[in-house]
Amino acid sequence: MVLDYDIIVIGGGHAGCEAASAAARLGSRTLLLTMDMVKFAEMSCNPAVGGVAKGQIVREIDALGGQMGRITDLTTLQFRMLNRSKGAAMWSPRAQCDKRAFSAEWRRTLENTDNLYIWQDAAVELLFDREPEPGAEAAATAPERPSADGTPETPNPDTAASAAAAPSAAAGEGAGQPGRLRIRGVRSRMGVEFSCRAVVLTSGTFLGGLMHCGAAHAEGGRAGDAASHGITESLVAVGFETGRMKTGTPARLDARTIDFSRLEPQPGDEKPEKFSFSPETHPVSEQMPCYLVYTSPEVHAILRSGFDRSPLFNGTIHGIGPRYCPSIEDKLRTFADKEQHQLFLEPEGRTTNEYYLNGFSSSLPWEVQWEALHRIEGFEQLHIYRPGYAIEYDYFPPTQLLHTLETKRVAGLYFAGQVNGTTGYEEAAAQGLMAGINAHLKLAGREPLVLQRDEAYIGVLIDDLVTKGVDEPYRMFTSRAEYRILLRQDNADMRLTPKGYEIGLISEERYAHFLQKKSLVESLVAFARRQSVKASEIESYLKSLNSEPLTQGRKLYEVLMRNDVTFRGLKEVLPRLRRFMEEVAMTDEAMEEAEIQIKYKGYIEREKFIAEKLHRLENIRIPADFDFFSMNSLTIEARQKLSKIRPETIGRASRIPGVSPADINVLLVKFGR
C-alpha cells in the first residue's frame, strides 16, 4: 500500500513548518513527515526570534503570508527594537519567546490547516525515477479521443505512469534537461512508502547528527532526539555533494539557584511593538526581564584548563562552525586579550524555572562548564539542568540549487534550512516558506516566486546561497544587503504583501488591511507636501529639540526632513495636522512609515536608481546548456565556477566568487546583444 500526496515535507523544524503550511494553504495536498509532533519549530538553541537582519526576515515572512511573525507575537515574553539609535535601515525587532508555547501554537496551527496531514516517523530513503523524454508526458496526459466506435477513449493510467517512470538513455544532470532524475516518493523507518510529486527536505541538524560534550559523544539531532540516517546516503548515491557543519547550544540553568539581585536587568521596550502586520495579533502586555552577566579572568582560566579536552580543538569535531555565533571557547581563543565577555541570561518560558545563557554555548567537558559557571557573579549556588554541547550534521552545498530552492539534479526535490548550510531559525523559516511556495507553484503550472536582492532580505539570502555557496554556516547580516535602505523592517508589507496576495497566501481581509495602511501613508505624505508651516508655529518645538529655527515658512514635508522632527511632536503644536490625523484615523504604524519615507527619500531614490541599472544584467539570460569551456576568453577559474553553478543570468554570474568584472564583460559581449 502506498499513500499519495502532492508534496511531502520532511522535518518539523522552522523550515518544515513554514513549507508545509504554505503548500497546504495554497491548495496542495501536503504531508508533513516529522519525528516528533510535540517539538514543531523547536527552539533548541535559544527561544528568541529576530535580531539584526533576522528581524527583517521575519517581517518579510509575515508580509508574504508566512506564520513565524504571528506565532512569535502570540508567545512573546519580551520585545525589543534593536538599533533604535541608528537609522531606520538598521532597526531590527527581536522577541524573547515562550519555548513550549511557541511549539504548541505551531502544532495547533498545523493541525487545523486544510490540506495538511501529519505523519510521525523518520524518513530514511528518497525514491526517484527519470523525467520523461519530450512527448512522453504529453501522451500520459493526452485528452480524451474517440475510439473506432466513436466513444471517448482515455489513456490507461497504469500504462501512462509506467511510461513516465521509464528510465531514459539520454538522462542528463542539469536543470531543465529531459531525462534527469525526479522525485517520486519517500520511504519511512516504519517501512511506509509515500508517493508524491515534490519533496521539501528540511532536516535541520538531524542528518547524521552527532552530539559532543567533552570526550563524550552520542548520536542525536538534539538533546533527547535521535539522529536521522538514510537520506544523505540516498542523495549521495545519485550524485549530490555533501559536507559536515557544526553548531552548539549553552547550558540550561535552574532559576531557583540564581541570585538575580546581583545581576543587571535588561527590560523590554517601554512601548513594545510586534512582528506581524496582521491586525489579529497585539504587542505583548506583560514582559519578563532578561539579565546581563559577565565572565571574568577566573572564569576564563577555568575554561582554558579544559581546552585540551575540547572536541572543538582536539580534532574530534570535523564540521565547520559558525564564525558569527561562536562558542565560549572560540571567543577565548579569538579574543585572548579580553578580560570579560558579556552574556545574556534569558528565560525559556513563563511557567518554567529554566533559563539559558546566551553567548555561552560550549562543547567543553561538563565538569569544566559547571566549575566555570559557578564563578560568575550571582551563579555561586547554581544548579544546571543540562550542560551545553556541540552537534555535527550533514549539509549539502547550496550551489546545487536553483533560485527556487529546487535541486538542479533532481526535479521536484527542494532543500530548505540548515541542510543548505545556514544557521538560525529565521533563515530556515524563510527558505521553508519559499520552497513550499515554489513547490506548489510548479505543480500548479504557475511561474515561480523568486525575490530579487532589492526586493527582500530573503532574496539576498537565497541568491547568496545559490551563487556564492557557503564555507561556514550562513547567517544573515544587514551588511550582506547592498540595498538595505530599501529593505527596512517597517516596509516589508509594502514590498511583499502584494506578492503574497497574488500567489494566494494573503487573505482578502488581510489585504484590505494592508491597502488601508498604504492609503493612510500616502495621504499623510501628500498632506505634508501641500501644507505650509509658519516659523512662529513651530518655533518653540524646534527650540525644544535644539534644532535651528526657521527663517521663513516651509512646507511641512521639508521640516520633517530634519533629524529629530517627528509627526508625533508636530501634531502637538499644529492643530490642523492633529485634526487631519483624527479625521482619517491615522495609526502609529502608518505615521512611522510616512515619516521614514520622507526622511530617507533621497537615499531611497538613489538605491532604487542603482538597483534599476543592475536589473539590466538580471534580464540577460544565459542558455541552460551553454558550454563555458568553449570560451577561451574567460579565465580558467570563471569557466570552472560558471560550469559548476550554471547561473541563469549574467547578473547572477557577476556575484559568483572567482568570476571577475572582465569575465562579465566577455559574457555581455556574447549574450548582451
XYZ file of C-alpha atoms in Angstrom:
673
model
C 0.000 0.000 0.000
C 1.309 3.457 -0.976
C -0.047 6.724 0.458
C -0.227 9.503 -2.114
C 0.283 13.278 -1.673
C 1.168 16.225 -3.850
C 4.005 17.490 -1.633
C 5.873 15.819 1.225
C 7.794 17.999 3.681
C 10.472 16.154 5.642
C 11.210 17.727 9.025
C 9.115 19.619 11.572
C 11.521 22.462 12.314
C 11.032 26.111 11.380
C 11.681 25.474 7.683
C 9.432 22.412 7.578
C 6.534 24.088 9.374
C 6.575 27.115 7.051
C 6.941 24.935 3.940
C 4.074 22.613 4.887
C 1.790 25.450 5.979
C 2.368 27.433 2.780
C 1.983 24.498 0.381
C -1.217 23.283 2.052
C -2.816 26.724 2.294
C -2.105 27.278 -1.395
C -4.050 24.107 -2.199
C -1.560 21.235 -2.457
C -2.349 18.014 -0.622
C 0.636 18.098 1.754
C 2.170 15.626 4.184
C 4.452 16.816 6.984
C 6.712 13.920 7.963
C 8.300 14.607 11.355
C 9.989 12.542 14.055
C 8.274 14.358 16.944
C 4.877 16.085 16.828
C 5.477 17.713 20.222
C 8.503 19.683 19.034
C 7.284 21.542 15.972
C 9.595 24.507 15.276
C 11.619 23.598 18.351
C 13.846 26.424 19.571
C 16.713 24.203 20.611
C 19.456 26.825 20.674
C 17.625 29.767 22.276
C 13.923 30.695 22.350
C 14.238 34.071 20.644
C 13.122 35.323 17.236
C 14.624 38.188 15.266
C 17.629 40.372 15.902
C 19.847 42.287 13.487
C 18.780 41.429 9.904
C 16.935 38.358 11.220
C 14.090 40.580 12.433
C 13.772 41.968 8.911
C 13.496 38.413 7.569
C 10.675 37.570 9.982
C 8.772 40.696 8.957
C 9.192 39.602 5.314
C 7.965 36.097 6.100
C 4.869 37.638 7.649
C 4.354 40.082 4.774
C 4.316 37.168 2.310
C 1.777 35.260 4.398
C 4.049 33.027 6.477
C 3.354 32.160 10.105
C 6.511 32.870 12.115
C 5.703 36.501 12.944
C 2.156 35.745 14.042
C 3.209 32.849 16.272
C 6.009 34.949 17.757
C 3.510 37.672 18.706
C 1.286 35.105 20.416
C 4.135 33.731 22.548
C 6.347 36.778 23.232
C 7.883 37.229 26.684
C 9.844 40.371 25.875
C 10.128 42.645 22.826
C 12.964 44.995 21.901
C 13.580 47.051 18.778
C 17.344 46.894 18.388
C 19.416 49.767 16.964
C 16.772 52.463 17.557
C 19.610 54.985 17.965
C 20.699 54.318 14.367
C 18.966 54.913 11.047
C 15.712 53.159 10.173
C 17.502 50.715 7.865
C 19.220 49.243 10.938
C 16.156 48.899 13.199
C 15.689 45.215 13.958
C 12.877 43.694 16.041
C 13.693 40.884 18.482
C 11.370 38.900 20.733
C 12.111 36.525 23.567
C 9.525 33.737 23.289
C 7.976 31.071 25.464
C 9.650 27.972 24.052
C 6.929 25.433 24.783
C 4.088 27.809 23.872
C 5.781 28.554 20.532
C 5.872 24.866 19.575
C 2.347 24.301 20.880
C 0.986 27.199 18.835
C 2.687 25.850 15.723
C 1.132 22.434 16.377
C -2.324 23.971 16.808
C -1.839 25.897 13.571
C -0.667 22.903 11.552
C -3.292 20.504 12.878
C -6.011 22.946 11.814
C -4.691 23.707 8.326
C -6.770 22.351 5.444
C -4.952 20.020 3.023
C -2.211 19.383 5.597
C -1.626 15.917 7.047
C 0.959 14.907 9.655
C 2.797 11.593 9.994
C 5.151 10.926 12.912
C 8.036 8.852 11.638
C 11.562 9.236 10.261
C 12.274 9.432 6.536
C 15.079 7.027 5.624
C 15.029 6.917 1.819
C 14.137 9.167 -1.097
C 12.659 7.465 -4.152
C 13.471 8.639 -7.676
C 12.676 7.923 -11.287
C 13.539 9.655 -14.555
C 11.750 12.587 -16.112
C 10.105 11.511 -19.376
C 11.553 12.414 -22.739
C 9.699 15.148 -24.663
C 6.312 13.805 -25.721
C 6.121 11.006 -23.144
C 4.384 13.130 -20.539
C 2.071 14.598 -23.158
C 0.989 11.091 -24.074
C 0.382 10.265 -20.429
C -1.885 13.280 -20.041
C -3.445 13.284 -23.520
C -7.087 14.405 -23.746
C -9.902 12.011 -24.445
C -10.054 10.949 -28.107
C -12.692 8.971 -29.979
C -12.186 5.251 -30.394
C -13.059 3.277 -33.501
C -16.682 3.047 -32.394
C -16.917 6.767 -31.660
C -16.938 6.592 -27.836
C -14.404 8.639 -25.818
C -11.216 6.778 -25.023
C -8.950 7.751 -22.078
C -5.332 6.600 -21.790
C -4.764 3.775 -19.300
C -3.380 5.466 -16.157
C -1.164 2.497 -15.272
C 0.382 2.460 -18.727
C 0.866 6.210 -18.656
C 2.537 6.058 -15.263
C 4.901 3.337 -16.448
C 5.837 5.358 -19.493
C 6.519 8.421 -17.371
C 8.675 6.420 -14.974
C 10.737 4.648 -17.613
C 14.472 5.454 -17.377
C 15.892 7.429 -20.263
C 19.113 6.528 -22.006
C 19.757 10.209 -22.588
C 19.400 11.212 -18.963
C 21.148 14.448 -18.047
C 22.049 16.125 -14.777
C 21.368 19.796 -15.451
C 18.187 21.656 -14.570
C 15.544 21.506 -17.250
C 17.146 18.628 -19.170
C 14.765 15.821 -20.204
C 15.668 12.513 -18.636
C 17.115 13.926 -15.406
C 16.082 12.376 -12.120
C 12.835 13.407 -10.466
C 11.416 12.690 -7.044
C 8.592 10.188 -6.780
C 8.327 9.403 -3.087
C 9.712 8.789 0.389
C 10.137 5.645 2.480
C 9.952 5.867 6.282
C 11.693 3.970 9.064
C 8.449 2.057 9.713
C 8.510 0.856 6.111
C 5.680 3.098 4.925
C 6.002 4.285 1.319
C 4.594 7.666 0.332
C 4.318 8.815 -3.250
C 4.358 12.469 -4.264
C 5.271 14.916 -6.994
C 7.512 17.125 -4.837
C 9.555 16.811 -1.644
C 10.855 19.635 0.544
C 13.783 18.401 2.644
C 14.166 20.412 5.880
C 16.191 18.061 8.050
C 17.852 20.630 10.331
C 20.714 19.136 12.352
C 19.365 15.586 12.225
C 21.135 14.084 9.182
C 23.989 12.112 10.707
C 23.654 14.204 13.871
C 26.436 13.653 16.407
C 26.487 15.489 19.774
C 29.693 16.295 21.675
C 30.318 17.237 25.308
C 33.990 16.850 26.161
C 35.136 13.314 25.394
C 31.547 12.059 25.452
C 29.627 11.897 22.210
C 26.346 10.374 21.131
C 24.207 10.216 18.037
C 21.319 12.677 18.006
C 19.741 15.619 16.239
C 19.497 17.492 19.560
C 19.361 16.512 23.236
C 16.717 13.809 23.645
C 16.164 13.197 19.915
C 17.631 10.540 17.638
C 19.719 11.262 14.557
C 18.393 10.535 11.077
C 20.113 8.177 8.667
C 19.414 7.154 5.093
C 18.562 10.459 3.399
C 22.188 11.558 2.979
C 23.021 8.139 1.578
C 20.099 8.368 -0.883
C 21.301 11.719 -2.156
C 24.996 10.848 -2.348
C 24.062 7.743 -4.350
C 22.582 9.918 -7.098
C 25.486 12.340 -7.204
C 24.896 15.050 -4.583
C 27.890 16.645 -2.859
C 27.690 16.716 0.935
C 29.693 18.076 3.878
C 29.615 18.486 7.649
C 28.817 21.538 9.737
C 28.711 22.194 13.451
C 26.633 24.269 15.818
C 26.223 24.431 19.579
C 23.977 25.359 22.465
C 24.591 26.680 26.012
C 23.841 25.091 29.364
C 20.300 25.319 30.773
C 20.103 26.783 34.275
C 17.715 26.476 37.242
C 16.390 29.954 38.122
C 15.793 28.898 41.745
C 19.581 28.751 42.226
C 20.416 32.149 40.677
C 20.797 35.323 42.739
C 19.023 37.752 40.399
C 19.592 40.672 42.793
C 23.241 40.652 41.770
C 22.521 40.675 38.042
C 21.903 43.622 35.709
C 18.264 43.612 34.480
C 17.611 44.164 30.784
C 13.958 45.177 30.344
C 11.960 45.155 27.143
C 10.850 48.292 25.290
C 8.623 50.638 27.244
C 6.178 50.596 24.335
C 6.657 47.168 22.716
C 5.773 46.571 19.085
C 5.115 43.290 17.302
C 6.232 41.273 14.292
C 3.065 40.572 12.343
C 1.444 43.191 10.125
C -1.877 41.412 10.706
C -4.443 43.137 12.953
C -5.115 39.746 14.574
C -2.114 39.976 16.932
C -1.147 42.537 19.562
C 2.050 43.625 21.330
C 2.984 41.701 24.468
C 1.235 43.127 27.539
C 3.328 41.580 30.349
C 7.036 41.426 29.673
C 9.623 39.340 31.500
C 13.087 40.797 32.107
C 16.310 39.378 30.755
C 19.651 39.933 32.529
C 23.222 40.829 31.678
C 26.028 38.802 33.247
C 29.768 38.859 32.671
C 32.642 36.415 32.591
C 35.918 37.199 34.379
C 39.611 36.242 34.190
C 38.908 33.490 36.749
C 36.114 32.072 34.567
C 38.404 32.226 31.533
C 41.206 30.383 33.338
C 38.868 27.525 34.252
C 37.544 27.283 30.710
C 41.060 27.272 29.232
C 42.033 24.421 31.547
C 39.681 22.215 29.538
C 40.857 23.210 26.063
C 42.927 20.024 25.671
C 39.702 18.037 26.166
C 37.582 20.229 23.893
C 36.338 18.280 20.853
C 36.441 21.623 19.045
C 40.217 21.915 19.459
C 41.500 18.329 19.659
C 40.273 17.241 16.238
C 37.208 15.283 17.330
C 34.829 17.712 15.587
C 35.392 17.997 11.844
C 32.364 20.127 10.966
C 32.679 23.847 10.236
C 31.253 26.064 12.991
C 29.535 29.463 12.777
C 32.110 32.275 12.955
C 29.470 34.860 13.895
C 27.899 32.843 16.698
C 30.988 31.320 18.326
C 31.215 29.057 21.334
C 32.678 30.476 24.540
C 35.933 28.588 23.914
C 36.127 30.087 20.402
C 35.704 33.565 21.921
C 38.520 32.989 24.404
C 40.877 31.831 21.663
C 39.913 34.563 19.153
C 39.822 37.397 21.701
C 42.569 36.211 24.034
C 43.234 39.707 25.383
C 39.678 40.342 26.611
C 39.191 40.013 30.368
C 35.422 39.639 30.231
C 32.619 38.773 27.832
C 29.028 39.977 28.090
C 26.405 37.227 28.305
C 22.602 37.326 28.344
C 20.546 35.330 30.817
C 17.138 34.774 29.210
C 14.001 32.820 30.227
C 12.685 29.788 28.345
C 9.066 30.384 29.315
C 6.543 31.957 31.690
C 5.853 28.813 33.711
C 9.315 27.267 33.958
C 12.442 27.909 36.014
C 14.597 27.047 33.002
C 16.905 29.803 31.731
C 19.687 29.688 29.168
C 22.893 31.707 28.988
C 23.056 33.294 25.548
C 26.677 33.608 24.412
C 27.960 30.654 26.441
C 27.464 27.771 24.022
C 30.141 25.153 24.619
C 31.281 21.593 23.974
C 33.783 21.564 26.847
C 33.540 18.718 29.394
C 30.508 19.177 31.610
C 32.581 19.492 34.786
C 34.588 22.373 33.243
C 31.359 24.135 32.304
C 29.987 23.512 35.807
C 33.035 24.936 37.574
C 33.306 27.983 35.285
C 29.619 28.864 35.567
C 29.829 28.809 39.368
C 32.470 31.557 39.230
C 30.083 34.004 37.528
C 28.635 36.586 39.908
C 25.148 35.539 41.023
C 25.735 31.914 39.977
C 27.614 30.737 43.083
C 24.806 28.315 44.104
C 23.865 27.417 40.527
C 22.257 24.146 39.534
C 22.442 23.149 35.850
C 19.605 21.279 34.164
C 21.951 20.160 31.383
C 25.353 21.289 30.106
C 25.999 22.825 26.704
C 27.010 20.624 23.799
C 28.034 20.856 20.144
C 26.420 18.981 17.296
C 27.763 17.951 13.891
C 25.409 17.247 10.993
C 25.288 16.736 7.228
C 24.530 19.565 4.815
C 24.522 19.937 1.038
C 26.391 22.834 -0.606
C 23.613 25.120 -1.858
C 25.231 25.806 -5.238
C 23.437 22.559 -6.165
C 20.132 24.512 -6.098
C 18.152 26.760 -8.385
C 16.867 30.093 -7.038
C 13.502 28.405 -6.419
C 15.384 26.108 -3.970
C 14.668 23.143 -6.254
C 17.734 20.964 -6.746
C 19.392 21.048 -10.158
C 19.998 17.320 -10.131
C 16.521 16.077 -9.123
C 13.309 17.675 -10.362
C 10.690 18.231 -7.682
C 13.196 17.998 -4.804
C 13.653 21.171 -2.732
C 16.098 21.889 0.106
C 15.456 24.410 2.897
C 17.133 25.349 6.170
C 20.319 24.012 7.740
C 20.545 21.344 5.066
C 21.620 24.270 2.841
C 24.386 25.350 5.193
C 22.547 28.140 7.005
C 22.175 28.788 10.719
C 19.256 30.434 12.508
C 15.522 29.862 12.819
C 14.702 32.917 10.722
C 16.898 31.957 7.753
C 15.449 28.434 7.885
C 11.837 29.609 8.058
C 12.346 31.950 5.098
C 13.763 29.145 2.969
C 10.976 26.802 4.022
C 8.333 29.336 3.061
C 9.897 29.918 -0.368
C 10.420 26.204 -1.014
C 6.812 25.400 -0.069
C 5.504 28.201 -2.270
C 7.624 27.223 -5.259
C 6.887 23.510 -4.946
C 3.170 24.302 -5.112
C 3.529 26.829 -7.946
C 5.476 24.339 -10.055
C 2.883 21.608 -9.576
C 0.165 24.119 -10.457
C 1.968 25.123 -13.650
C 2.479 28.695 -12.449
C 5.511 30.975 -12.590
C 7.883 30.567 -9.622
C 8.355 33.220 -6.942
C 11.974 34.392 -6.936
C 12.708 37.514 -4.890
C 15.442 39.844 -6.121
C 18.172 41.350 -3.957
C 16.477 44.764 -3.966
C 13.109 43.233 -3.011
C 13.867 41.345 0.190
C 16.496 40.060 2.592
C 15.052 36.674 1.654
C 16.179 37.392 -1.913
C 19.678 38.253 -0.679
C 19.783 35.081 1.435
C 18.819 32.709 -1.364
C 20.933 34.448 -4.011
C 23.992 34.316 -1.730
C 23.463 30.605 -1.086
C 22.897 29.615 -4.698
C 25.505 31.793 -6.402
C 28.226 32.064 -3.747
C 27.820 28.876 -1.747
C 28.955 28.601 1.876
C 32.243 27.821 3.594
C 30.734 28.196 7.078
C 27.177 28.228 8.482
C 25.495 31.195 6.769
C 23.952 33.886 8.943
C 22.186 36.991 7.613
C 23.572 40.450 8.382
C 22.462 43.866 7.186
C 25.921 44.260 5.641
C 25.148 41.443 3.186
C 22.377 43.542 1.609
C 23.524 46.259 -0.777
C 20.011 47.787 -0.746
C 19.340 47.806 2.988
C 17.699 51.257 2.901
C 15.080 49.718 0.622
C 14.849 46.553 2.732
C 13.765 48.028 6.054
C 11.724 46.093 8.587
C 8.977 48.755 8.597
C 8.156 48.482 4.881
C 8.263 44.701 4.430
C 4.492 44.700 3.838
C 4.761 47.459 1.216
C 7.339 45.382 -0.635
C 5.925 41.889 -0.317
C 2.254 41.746 0.714
C 1.039 42.316 -2.876
C 3.140 39.306 -3.906
C 1.713 37.219 -1.062
C -1.795 38.223 -2.119
C -1.116 37.421 -5.770
C 0.070 33.882 -5.049
C -2.770 33.251 -2.578
C -1.231 33.306 0.927
C -2.660 36.684 1.973
C -6.411 36.681 2.649
C -8.829 39.289 1.328
C -9.292 40.665 4.850
C -5.539 40.939 5.420
C -5.041 42.567 2.017
C -7.781 45.114 2.707
C -5.995 45.987 5.972
C -2.759 46.439 4.015
C -4.439 48.700 1.441
C -5.871 50.812 4.249
C -2.408 51.305 5.764
C -0.956 52.110 2.340
C -3.668 54.709 1.788
C -3.010 56.304 5.191
C 0.711 56.547 4.464
C 0.134 58.123 1.058
C -2.418 60.596 2.422
C -0.089 61.716 5.229
C 2.845 62.204 2.855
C 0.570 64.164 0.497
C -0.685 66.304 3.396
C 2.907 67.102 4.398
C 3.749 68.076 0.819
C 0.908 70.578 0.453
C 0.784 72.102 3.936
C 2.944 75.127 4.726
C 4.160 75.915 8.231
C 4.954 79.368 9.582
C 8.154 79.840 11.547
C 6.220 81.113 14.558
C 4.001 77.989 14.689
C 6.854 75.589 15.464
C 9.489 77.894 16.959
C 9.070 76.518 20.475
C 9.018 72.900 19.228
C 12.255 73.321 17.264
C 13.856 75.064 20.224
C 12.998 72.093 22.462
C 14.907 69.866 20.015
C 17.893 72.225 19.818
C 17.112 72.489 16.118
C 17.801 75.642 14.104
C 14.687 77.885 13.918
C 13.007 78.586 10.595
C 13.771 81.922 8.993
C 10.651 81.736 6.843
C 7.673 79.488 6.173
C 8.348 75.995 4.866
C 6.373 73.017 3.642
C 5.710 70.539 6.419
C 7.493 67.931 4.259
C 10.747 69.949 4.386
C 10.510 70.415 8.159
C 10.109 66.657 8.646
C 13.371 66.012 6.816
C 15.191 67.314 9.897
C 16.643 64.520 12.037
C 14.759 64.939 15.313
C 11.463 66.308 13.984
C 8.590 63.818 14.121
C 4.910 63.702 13.213
C 4.197 62.825 16.828
C 5.840 66.016 18.037
C 4.440 68.243 15.279
C 0.829 67.232 15.844
C 1.079 68.606 19.387
C 1.832 72.118 18.066
C -0.044 72.062 14.740
C -3.821 71.764 15.317
C -4.610 71.245 11.610
C -2.195 68.284 11.452
C -3.804 66.803 14.555
C -7.317 67.279 13.078
C -6.274 65.613 9.824
C -4.872 62.604 11.674
C -8.055 62.270 13.715
C -10.287 62.554 10.631
C -8.518 59.730 8.771
C -7.946 57.627 11.948
C -4.183 57.686 11.450
C -2.341 54.740 13.032
C 1.088 54.829 14.678
C 2.339 52.271 12.152
C 1.277 54.359 9.145
C 2.620 57.536 10.748
C 6.042 55.970 11.282
C 6.141 54.609 7.729
C 5.265 58.007 6.232
C 7.911 59.691 8.349
C 10.625 57.254 7.250
C 9.678 57.695 3.594
C 10.057 61.457 3.949
C 13.316 61.465 5.928
C 15.047 58.905 3.714
C 13.609 59.975 0.355
C 16.986 60.883 -1.189
C 18.683 57.664 -0.062
C 15.716 55.543 -1.165
C 15.656 57.085 -4.635
C 19.398 56.620 -5.041
C 19.230 52.921 -4.151
C 16.276 52.415 -6.485
C 18.253 54.041 -9.310
C 21.249 51.758 -8.710
C 19.006 48.682 -8.487
C 17.247 49.534 -11.749
C 20.602 49.887 -13.540
C 21.758 46.491 -12.306
C 18.465 44.864 -13.262
C 19.697 45.017 -16.853
C 22.182 42.281 -16.036
C 19.449 40.229 -14.336
C 17.427 40.297 -17.546
C 20.223 38.960 -19.779
C 19.801 35.201 -19.721
C 22.439 32.535 -20.289
C 21.317 29.352 -22.112
C 20.992 26.438 -19.685
C 23.202 24.170 -21.788
C 25.876 26.716 -22.718
C 29.447 25.351 -22.814
C 31.530 27.847 -20.835
C 34.714 25.881 -21.562
C 34.311 26.820 -25.237
C 35.034 30.479 -24.337
C 38.819 30.768 -24.101
C 38.488 34.478 -23.329
C 37.094 33.582 -19.881
C 39.580 32.834 -17.108
C 40.002 29.179 -16.204
C 38.507 29.804 -12.742
C 35.480 31.535 -14.275
C 34.913 28.645 -16.681
C 35.085 26.163 -13.812
C 32.785 28.161 -11.486
C 30.245 29.004 -14.222
C 30.111 25.382 -15.401
C 29.537 24.142 -11.856
C 26.956 26.701 -10.696
C 25.349 27.390 -14.109
C 23.835 30.823 -13.363
C 20.685 31.632 -15.264
C 21.526 35.307 -15.861
C 24.616 37.493 -16.185
C 23.547 39.315 -13.016
C 23.780 36.083 -11.048
C 27.062 35.198 -12.749
C 28.510 38.526 -11.593
C 28.049 37.516 -7.929
C 29.893 34.202 -8.169
C 33.248 34.355 -6.337
C 36.027 33.914 -8.876
C 34.111 35.455 -11.780
C 35.793 38.812 -12.409
C 34.366 42.015 -13.956
C 36.453 41.194 -17.062
C 34.722 37.810 -17.292
C 31.334 39.538 -17.035
C 32.276 41.860 -19.885
C 33.097 38.807 -22.020
C 29.657 37.339 -21.227
C 27.996 40.665 -22.028
C 29.624 40.694 -25.465
C 28.367 37.143 -26.026
C 24.808 37.433 -24.640
C 24.122 41.141 -24.171
C 23.035 41.983 -27.692
